[in-house]
Short mmCIF file of C-alpha atoms in Angstrom, two decimals:
data_model
loop_
_atom_site.label_atom_id
_atom_site.label_comp_id
_atom_site.label_asym_id
_atom_site.label_seq_id
_atom_site.Cartn_x
_atom_site.Cartn_y
_atom_site.Cartn_z
CA MET A 1 -6.68 -14.89 -13.06
CA GLU A 2 -7.31 -15.80 -9.45
CA ILE A 3 -5.21 -18.34 -7.60
CA THR A 4 -6.37 -20.15 -4.45
CA ILE A 5 -4.28 -21.89 -1.83
CA ASP A 6 -6.11 -24.13 0.61
CA ILE A 7 -4.10 -24.42 3.82
CA ASP A 8 -6.13 -27.51 4.83
CA ASN A 9 -5.25 -29.32 1.61
CA PRO A 10 -2.71 -32.15 2.24
CA LEU A 11 -0.99 -31.23 -1.04
CA PRO A 12 1.99 -28.94 -0.27
CA GLN A 13 1.30 -25.26 -0.88
CA PHE A 14 4.05 -24.89 -3.50
CA GLU A 15 2.55 -27.83 -5.43
CA GLN A 16 -0.92 -26.26 -5.31
CA LEU A 17 0.62 -23.13 -6.79
CA ILE A 18 2.46 -25.09 -9.53
CA GLU A 19 -0.70 -27.03 -10.45
CA GLN A 20 -2.78 -23.88 -10.78
CA VAL A 21 -0.19 -22.05 -12.89
CA LYS A 22 0.12 -25.13 -15.17
CA ALA A 23 -3.69 -25.39 -15.44
CA ALA A 24 -3.90 -21.70 -16.39
CA VAL A 25 -1.19 -22.16 -19.05
CA THR A 26 -2.85 -25.31 -20.47
CA SER A 27 -6.29 -23.66 -20.65
CA GLY A 28 -4.82 -20.56 -22.31
CA VAL A 29 -5.66 -18.11 -19.49
CA LEU A 30 -1.92 -17.43 -19.17
CA LYS A 31 -0.29 -16.86 -22.55
CA PRO A 32 3.41 -16.89 -23.50
CA GLY A 33 5.03 -13.61 -22.51
CA ASP A 34 2.44 -12.75 -19.83
CA ALA A 35 4.01 -11.08 -16.79
CA LEU A 36 3.72 -12.86 -13.46
CA PRO A 37 3.78 -11.20 -10.04
CA SER A 38 7.04 -11.04 -8.13
CA ILE A 39 7.74 -13.65 -5.45
CA ARG A 40 7.29 -11.04 -2.73
CA GLN A 41 3.97 -9.78 -4.12
CA LEU A 42 2.48 -13.26 -4.49
CA ALA A 43 3.76 -14.43 -1.09
CA ASN A 44 2.25 -11.37 0.63
CA ASP A 45 -1.04 -11.60 -1.27
CA LEU A 46 -1.42 -15.32 -0.42
CA ASP A 47 -0.07 -14.79 3.11
CA LEU A 48 2.60 -17.45 2.47
CA ASN A 49 6.30 -17.60 3.24
CA SER A 50 8.24 -16.18 0.30
CA LYS A 51 10.39 -19.36 0.26
CA THR A 52 7.26 -21.38 -0.64
CA VAL A 53 6.53 -19.18 -3.65
CA ALA A 54 10.24 -19.10 -4.57
CA LYS A 55 10.30 -22.91 -4.60
CA ALA A 56 7.21 -23.06 -6.84
CA TYR A 57 8.76 -20.50 -9.23
CA GLN A 58 12.07 -22.41 -9.21
CA LEU A 59 10.34 -25.66 -10.21
CA LEU A 60 8.22 -23.91 -12.85
CA THR A 61 11.40 -22.34 -14.27
CA ARG A 62 13.10 -25.76 -14.32
CA ASP A 63 10.14 -27.17 -16.27
CA SER A 64 10.30 -24.17 -18.68
CA ILE A 65 6.76 -23.05 -17.81
CA ILE A 66 8.01 -19.65 -16.71
CA GLU A 67 11.25 -17.74 -17.26
CA THR A 68 12.99 -15.02 -15.28
CA LYS A 69 14.33 -12.06 -17.23
CA GLY A 70 16.61 -10.52 -14.61
CA TYR A 71 15.32 -7.35 -13.00
CA ARG A 72 12.44 -7.15 -15.52
CA GLY A 73 10.63 -9.94 -13.70
CA THR A 74 9.09 -13.33 -14.39
CA TYR A 75 7.16 -14.18 -17.55
CA VAL A 76 5.32 -17.15 -19.03
CA HIS A 77 7.78 -19.17 -21.18
CA PRO A 78 7.22 -19.09 -24.99
CA LYS A 79 6.83 -22.90 -25.03
CA ALA A 80 4.95 -23.05 -21.74
CA LYS A 81 1.84 -24.71 -23.16
CA SER A 82 3.66 -27.74 -24.60
CA ASN A 83 5.97 -27.94 -21.57
CA ALA A 84 3.02 -27.84 -19.15
CA LYS A 85 1.62 -31.00 -20.73
CA PHE A 86 4.90 -32.84 -20.14
CA ASN A 87 4.77 -34.79 -16.87
CA LEU A 88 8.32 -34.90 -15.49
CA GLN A 89 7.35 -37.21 -12.62
CA GLU A 90 5.85 -39.76 -15.01
CA TRP A 91 8.86 -39.55 -17.36
CA THR A 92 11.31 -40.07 -14.43
CA LEU A 93 9.36 -43.10 -13.22
CA ARG A 94 9.30 -44.61 -16.73
CA LYS A 95 13.05 -44.11 -17.22
CA LEU A 96 13.88 -45.58 -13.80
CA GLY A 97 11.50 -48.49 -14.44
CA GLU A 98 13.23 -49.26 -17.74
CA SER A 99 16.68 -49.26 -16.05
CA ILE A 100 15.46 -51.48 -13.20
CA ASP A 101 13.93 -53.95 -15.68
CA GLU A 102 17.24 -54.09 -17.59
CA LEU A 103 19.23 -54.66 -14.36
CA ARG A 104 16.84 -57.41 -13.18
CA GLU A 105 17.19 -59.16 -16.54
CA ALA A 106 20.98 -59.07 -16.06
CA GLY A 107 20.50 -60.88 -12.72
CA VAL A 108 21.07 -57.95 -10.33
CA THR A 109 19.08 -58.37 -7.10
CA ASP A 110 16.70 -55.66 -5.77
CA SER A 111 18.89 -54.96 -2.70
CA GLU A 112 21.92 -54.53 -4.99
CA ILE A 113 19.87 -52.12 -7.15
CA ARG A 114 18.82 -50.15 -4.03
CA ASN A 115 22.42 -49.89 -2.79
CA ALA A 116 23.68 -48.89 -6.23
CA PHE A 117 20.88 -46.29 -6.57
CA ALA A 118 21.71 -44.75 -3.17
CA GLU A 119 25.40 -44.61 -4.09
CA ALA A 120 24.70 -43.14 -7.53
CA ILE A 121 22.34 -40.44 -6.24
CA ASN A 122 24.86 -39.35 -3.59
CA ARG A 123 27.63 -39.04 -6.17
CA PRO A 124 28.41 -35.39 -7.06
CA PRO A 125 27.08 -34.38 -10.48
CA PRO A 126 29.66 -34.38 -13.29
CA ALA A 127 31.30 -31.01 -13.92
CA LYS A 128 29.87 -29.24 -16.97
CA MET B 1 -3.73 43.50 6.05
CA LEU B 2 -5.02 41.54 3.07
CA GLU B 3 -3.06 38.45 4.16
CA VAL B 4 -4.78 38.55 7.59
CA TYR B 5 -8.26 38.68 6.03
CA LEU B 6 -7.36 35.87 3.63
CA PHE B 7 -6.06 33.78 6.52
CA LEU B 8 -9.21 34.48 8.57
CA ALA B 9 -11.30 33.39 5.58
CA VAL B 10 -9.38 30.14 4.97
CA PHE B 11 -8.91 28.98 8.58
CA PRO B 12 -12.64 28.19 9.23
CA VAL B 13 -12.77 26.34 5.89
CA GLN B 14 -9.82 24.22 7.01
CA ILE B 15 -11.61 23.45 10.34
CA LEU B 16 -14.75 22.54 8.39
CA ALA B 17 -12.81 20.24 6.03
CA MET B 18 -10.68 18.43 8.57
CA SER B 19 -12.93 18.29 11.63
CA VAL B 20 -16.43 18.14 10.08
CA LEU B 21 -16.29 16.71 6.53
CA TYR B 22 -13.47 14.24 7.08
CA PRO B 23 -14.98 12.67 10.26
CA ALA B 24 -18.38 12.42 8.55
CA ARG B 25 -16.86 10.54 5.58
CA PHE B 26 -14.76 8.42 7.88
CA ALA B 27 -17.78 7.42 10.01
CA GLN B 28 -19.62 6.49 6.80
CA LEU B 29 -16.68 4.31 5.74
CA MET B 30 -16.67 2.59 9.14
CA ARG B 31 -20.41 1.86 8.88
CA THR B 32 -19.96 0.37 5.40
CA THR B 33 -17.03 -1.72 6.64
CA LEU B 34 -19.10 -3.12 9.49
CA VAL B 35 -22.05 -3.94 7.23
CA ASN B 36 -19.71 -6.12 5.12
CA ILE B 37 -18.75 -8.32 8.07
CA PRO B 38 -21.13 -11.27 8.51
CA ALA B 39 -23.20 -10.95 11.71
CA GLU B 40 -22.40 -14.52 12.80
CA ARG B 41 -18.68 -13.74 12.49
CA LEU B 42 -19.02 -10.71 14.73
CA ALA B 43 -21.10 -12.70 17.22
CA ALA B 44 -18.36 -15.36 17.34
CA LEU B 45 -15.62 -12.78 17.72
CA TYR B 46 -17.37 -10.75 20.41
CA PRO B 47 -19.73 -13.04 22.34
CA GLU B 48 -22.15 -11.29 24.73
CA VAL B 49 -21.46 -7.93 23.05
CA ASP B 50 -24.04 -6.00 21.06
CA VAL B 51 -21.65 -5.03 18.25
CA GLY B 52 -24.08 -2.56 16.67
CA ARG B 53 -24.47 -0.70 19.96
CA ALA B 54 -20.73 -0.80 20.68
CA HIS B 55 -20.11 0.62 17.23
CA GLU B 56 -22.61 3.44 17.73
CA ARG B 57 -21.03 4.19 21.12
CA PHE B 58 -17.61 4.34 19.48
CA LEU B 59 -18.91 6.71 16.77
CA ALA B 60 -20.51 8.91 19.45
CA ARG B 61 -17.13 9.19 21.23
CA TYR B 62 -15.45 9.93 17.92
CA ARG B 63 -17.98 12.72 17.28
CA VAL B 64 -17.37 14.17 20.78
CA ALA B 65 -13.57 14.13 20.22
CA ASN B 66 -14.05 15.98 16.94
CA ALA B 67 -16.50 18.43 18.53
CA ILE B 68 -13.84 19.31 21.13
CA VAL B 69 -11.33 19.93 18.32
CA ILE B 70 -13.88 22.14 16.49
CA VAL B 71 -14.64 24.20 19.61
CA LEU B 72 -10.92 24.64 20.19
CA GLY B 73 -10.50 25.70 16.55
CA LEU B 74 -13.30 28.26 16.81
CA ALA B 75 -11.79 29.62 20.05
CA LEU B 76 -8.45 29.95 18.25
CA PHE B 77 -10.23 31.65 15.35
CA ALA B 78 -11.76 34.22 17.74
CA TRP B 79 -8.36 34.78 19.32
CA PHE B 80 -6.69 35.19 15.91
CA ILE B 81 -9.30 37.86 14.99
CA SER B 82 -8.37 39.98 17.99
CA TYR B 83 -4.64 39.17 18.03
CA MET B 84 -4.01 39.80 14.34
CA GLN B 85 -5.65 43.24 14.47
CA ARG B 86 -2.67 44.38 16.54
CA PRO B 87 0.07 46.02 14.52
CA ALA B 88 2.88 43.89 16.05
CA TRP B 89 1.40 40.40 15.75
CA ASN B 90 4.02 37.65 15.49
CA GLU B 91 3.67 35.35 12.46
CA GLY B 92 6.01 32.77 14.05
CA TRP B 93 3.61 32.38 16.97
CA VAL B 94 0.57 32.03 14.73
CA ARG B 95 2.37 29.51 12.50
CA GLY B 96 3.39 27.40 15.53
CA ILE B 97 -0.17 27.39 16.92
CA LEU B 98 -1.58 26.48 13.50
CA THR B 99 0.80 23.51 13.10
CA THR B 100 -0.01 22.25 16.62
CA TYR B 101 -3.75 22.60 15.93
CA PHE B 102 -3.47 20.72 12.62
CA MET B 103 -1.71 17.85 14.41
CA LEU B 104 -4.44 17.90 17.08
CA GLN B 105 -7.05 17.52 14.33
CA TYR B 106 -5.45 14.16 13.48
CA VAL B 107 -5.69 12.80 17.07
CA PRO B 108 -9.25 11.35 16.76
CA ILE B 109 -8.27 9.77 13.41
CA ALA B 110 -5.10 8.27 14.88
CA MET B 111 -7.15 6.78 17.74
CA THR B 112 -9.63 5.29 15.27
CA ALA B 113 -6.87 3.90 13.05
CA TRP B 114 -5.32 2.22 16.09
CA PHE B 115 -8.73 0.75 17.03
CA MET B 116 -9.29 -0.55 13.48
CA LYS B 117 -5.81 -2.09 13.36
CA ARG B 118 -6.54 -3.98 16.58
CA PHE B 119 -9.91 -5.08 15.21
CA ASP B 120 -8.32 -6.38 11.98
CA LYS B 121 -5.69 -8.26 13.98
CA VAL B 122 -8.30 -10.11 16.05
CA HIS B 123 -10.39 -10.67 12.94
CA LYS B 124 -7.47 -12.13 10.99
CA ARG B 125 -6.30 -14.41 13.82
CA THR B 126 -9.73 -15.98 14.20
CA SER B 127 -10.51 -16.14 10.49
CA PRO B 128 -12.22 -19.49 9.75
CA ASP B 129 -11.38 -19.23 6.04
CA THR B 130 -8.76 -21.79 5.04
CA LYS B 131 -8.54 -20.58 1.45
CA ARG B 132 -6.23 -17.77 0.47
CA LYS B 133 -6.73 -16.00 -2.80
CA ALA B 134 -4.56 -13.80 -4.97
CA VAL B 135 -4.70 -12.49 -8.51
CA LEU B 136 -1.86 -13.65 -10.75
CA GLN B 137 -1.20 -10.17 -12.06
CA ARG B 138 1.94 -8.13 -11.53
CA ARG B 139 1.50 -4.80 -9.78
CA GLY B 140 3.65 -1.79 -10.50
CA PRO B 141 3.52 1.87 -9.44
CA PHE B 142 2.23 2.97 -12.85
CA ASP B 143 -0.84 0.74 -12.49
CA PHE B 144 -2.00 3.23 -9.87
CA VAL B 145 -0.24 6.53 -10.52
CA SER B 146 -0.46 8.21 -13.90
CA PRO B 147 2.93 8.82 -15.60
CA TYR B 148 1.92 12.50 -15.85
CA VAL B 149 1.58 12.75 -12.06
CA PHE B 150 5.00 11.09 -11.76
CA LEU B 151 6.46 13.57 -14.27
CA LEU B 152 4.90 16.44 -12.31
CA ALA B 153 6.65 15.19 -9.15
CA VAL B 154 9.99 15.01 -10.99
CA LEU B 155 9.42 18.48 -12.49
CA SER B 156 8.48 19.88 -9.09
CA TYR B 157 11.71 18.45 -7.62
CA LEU B 158 13.91 19.76 -10.45
CA LEU B 159 12.36 23.24 -10.25
CA PHE B 160 12.97 23.21 -6.50
CA VAL B 161 16.65 22.38 -7.13
CA ALA B 162 16.98 25.16 -9.72
CA PHE B 163 15.16 27.65 -7.49
CA ASN B 164 17.50 26.82 -4.59
CA PHE B 165 20.54 27.72 -6.68
CA TYR B 166 18.81 31.00 -7.53
CA VAL B 167 18.05 31.67 -3.83
CA ALA B 168 21.72 30.95 -3.03
CA GLN B 169 22.60 34.03 -5.15
CA HIS B 170 20.29 36.21 -3.03
CA PRO B 171 20.26 34.48 0.39
CA PHE B 172 17.97 35.65 3.19
CA LEU B 173 18.60 35.46 6.94
CA GLY B 174 18.36 31.83 8.12
CA TYR B 175 18.79 30.23 4.66
CA ALA B 176 20.67 26.95 5.18
CA GLY B 177 22.18 26.76 1.68
CA PRO B 178 21.03 24.94 -1.46
CA PHE B 179 22.66 21.56 -0.71
CA VAL B 180 21.09 21.21 2.74
CA ASN B 181 17.61 22.02 1.37
CA ILE B 182 18.04 19.71 -1.64
CA ALA B 183 19.28 16.93 0.66
CA ILE B 184 16.24 17.35 2.94
CA VAL B 185 13.76 17.24 0.04
CA THR B 186 15.62 14.28 -1.53
CA LEU B 187 15.37 12.44 1.78
CA MET B 188 11.63 13.25 1.96
CA PHE B 189 11.15 11.91 -1.58
CA MET B 190 13.07 8.74 -0.70
CA VAL B 191 10.99 8.15 2.44
CA LEU B 192 7.71 8.79 0.58
CA GLY B 193 8.87 6.54 -2.30
CA GLY B 194 9.77 3.81 0.20
CA VAL B 195 6.33 4.09 1.81
CA MET B 196 4.67 3.85 -1.63
CA TYR B 197 6.73 0.75 -2.47
CA TRP B 198 5.78 -0.75 0.90
CA PHE B 199 2.07 -0.10 0.22
CA LEU B 200 2.38 -1.85 -3.15
CA TYR B 201 3.45 -5.18 -1.68
CA VAL B 202 2.28 -5.12 1.94
CA ARG B 203 0.25 -8.07 3.28
CA LYS B 204 -3.44 -7.28 3.56
CA THR B 205 -4.62 -6.84 7.13
CA ASP B 206 -8.37 -7.10 6.66
CA PRO B 207 -9.26 -10.73 5.81
CA LEU B 208 -12.61 -9.69 4.27
CA GLN B 209 -11.09 -7.12 1.94
CA THR B 210 -11.84 -7.95 -1.70
CA HIS B 211 -9.29 -7.54 -4.49
CA ALA B 212 -11.26 -4.59 -5.93
CA ASP B 213 -11.28 -2.90 -2.50
CA ARG B 214 -7.58 -3.43 -2.12
CA MET B 215 -6.74 -2.07 -5.56
CA GLY B 216 -8.97 0.96 -4.90
CA MET B 217 -7.24 1.59 -1.59
CA LEU B 218 -3.81 1.24 -3.20
CA ARG B 219 -4.77 3.65 -5.99
CA MET B 220 -5.90 6.22 -3.44
CA LEU B 221 -2.83 5.86 -1.19
CA MET B 222 -0.31 5.92 -4.06
CA ASN B 223 -1.94 9.01 -5.60
CA THR B 224 -2.15 10.79 -2.24
CA TYR B 225 1.57 10.23 -1.66
CA ALA B 226 2.44 11.22 -5.24
CA TRP B 227 0.57 14.52 -4.76
CA ILE B 228 2.32 15.08 -1.43
CA CYS B 229 5.62 14.65 -3.35
CA ILE B 230 4.46 17.33 -5.81
CA LEU B 231 3.28 19.73 -3.10
CA ILE B 232 6.33 19.57 -0.79
CA PRO B 233 8.80 21.37 -3.15
CA ILE B 234 6.08 23.86 -4.22
CA PHE B 235 5.25 24.90 -0.65
CA LEU B 236 8.92 25.06 0.36
CA SER B 237 9.74 27.19 -2.69
CA LEU B 238 6.82 29.52 -1.93
CA GLY B 239 8.14 29.81 1.64
CA PHE B 240 11.59 30.83 0.35
CA ALA B 241 10.01 33.31 -2.06
CA ARG B 242 8.03 34.92 0.80
CA LYS B 243 11.23 35.27 2.84
CA MET B 244 13.10 36.80 -0.11
CA LEU B 245 10.30 39.28 -0.76
CA ASP B 246 9.97 40.05 2.95
CA MET B 247 6.38 38.76 3.00
CA SER B 248 6.57 36.61 6.14
CA THR B 249 3.20 37.93 7.32
CA TRP B 250 1.68 35.77 4.58
CA ASP B 251 3.01 32.60 6.31
CA PRO B 252 -0.18 31.83 8.33
CA PHE B 253 -2.32 32.10 5.19
CA ALA B 254 0.08 29.95 3.11
CA GLY B 255 0.40 27.39 5.92
CA THR B 256 -3.38 27.11 6.29
CA VAL B 257 -3.78 26.66 2.52
CA GLY B 258 -1.20 23.84 2.74
CA PHE B 259 -3.13 22.21 5.60
CA LEU B 260 -6.34 22.64 3.59
CA PHE B 261 -4.73 20.75 0.68
CA LEU B 262 -3.73 17.94 3.05
CA SER B 263 -7.29 17.90 4.45
CA ILE B 264 -8.73 17.62 0.93
CA LEU B 265 -6.35 14.73 0.17
CA SER B 266 -7.46 13.04 3.41
CA ILE B 267 -11.18 13.50 2.53
CA ARG B 268 -10.51 12.07 -0.94
CA SER B 269 -8.81 9.07 0.65
CA VAL B 270 -11.87 8.06 2.67
CA THR B 271 -14.32 8.95 -0.11
CA THR B 272 -12.68 6.67 -2.67
CA ARG B 273 -12.30 3.85 -0.15
CA GLN B 274 -15.99 2.95 -0.07
CA ARG B 275 -16.30 -0.83 -0.19
CA GLN B 276 -17.61 -2.31 -3.41
CA PRO B 277 -18.45 -5.85 -4.48
CA ASP B 278 -15.65 -7.66 -6.30
CA ALA B 279 -17.28 -7.25 -9.68
CA ASP B 280 -14.85 -5.22 -11.72
CA GLY B 281 -13.21 -8.19 -13.35
CA PHE B 282 -10.44 -8.47 -10.78
CA GLY B 283 -10.67 -11.56 -8.68
CA SER B 284 -13.77 -12.84 -10.41
CA GLY B 285 -11.94 -15.13 -12.82
CA PRO B 286 -11.97 -18.94 -12.72
CA VAL B 287 -10.25 -20.67 -9.83
CA TYR B 288 -7.88 -23.40 -10.97
CA ARG B 289 -7.83 -26.49 -8.78
#
């Protein structure tokens, strides 16, 4: 499967990469368990900085589209197809929207919500 | 005397391979490479230059450089005929001259490689293509080198180690000891392995190179280096065996055979690197946008 990065495209290069991998998974070109190239190989082949490819791989791993098996390399996740259909951005917006609606109903003003959001996002994550 | 006649028979073949056949194949490869570059691209890169004529001029110079090397080789051949008829000819001398001549045979190629590298650099910098393509397929050494060739290289190394311990029981004058020789060959293997790994992941320099071309080039380079790994311990072991059996007069013949092997590997490398359209399945899949 061929992947194309357009350097004139306003969409960031790592996002172009993510979109194309997701499209390949959804269409069945990439199947669960398929091996993916290493970060270094893909970065050199696409003439990109390896940090760009690493970021794309990191986000795809977070979304369970791909998985890293140590020194053996990176593979397509067993549940990649269903995970690729899930839109994390949309889900985050919906959840935030629901919380904002609830706060507005309780009489909290928008500036108070903004301040509280900034404070909450800067708070360190709870220890696991 | 047999070794002298064998050497005199092999030396002209080596000249023919490295200074006639190899340059001919290389020139053919250069012509094919140039044909693949769009004319308008060349006109934009080199305005007011007749690229076709400049290319022919370059090839003519390349032919002259090789002709000089051939004449020098034939002069050496004539000298070897008279020198090696003498009863006290020195094999060390002949071996030194042969090695120097073999390195000289690579000078026109090194000049051309340098020229092509510069050309690719200019070509890449001014590339109007904003799209970069790659195939989402992991590459590994065994995609290019057969496991049997790899096993042969390991076997060749292990036999060299074993043979060195045998030579240590019957050392000859100038033998450095098994550990020094094993360390040298191990270092050579590590360097060659490092170069092979580098080839596997290196950025492509030619912006017009197709995926099929690149894979073909990688296959050729990886196999050439794998065979060099196999040949190094064999030739070193044969050298030790000649010393042990007091057959040093065979050195020029053995050395020339080694150079002939390297010449054949070089000819293979430019023969299999002929450009082909990207129609072997690689890189012709759908593009996801």
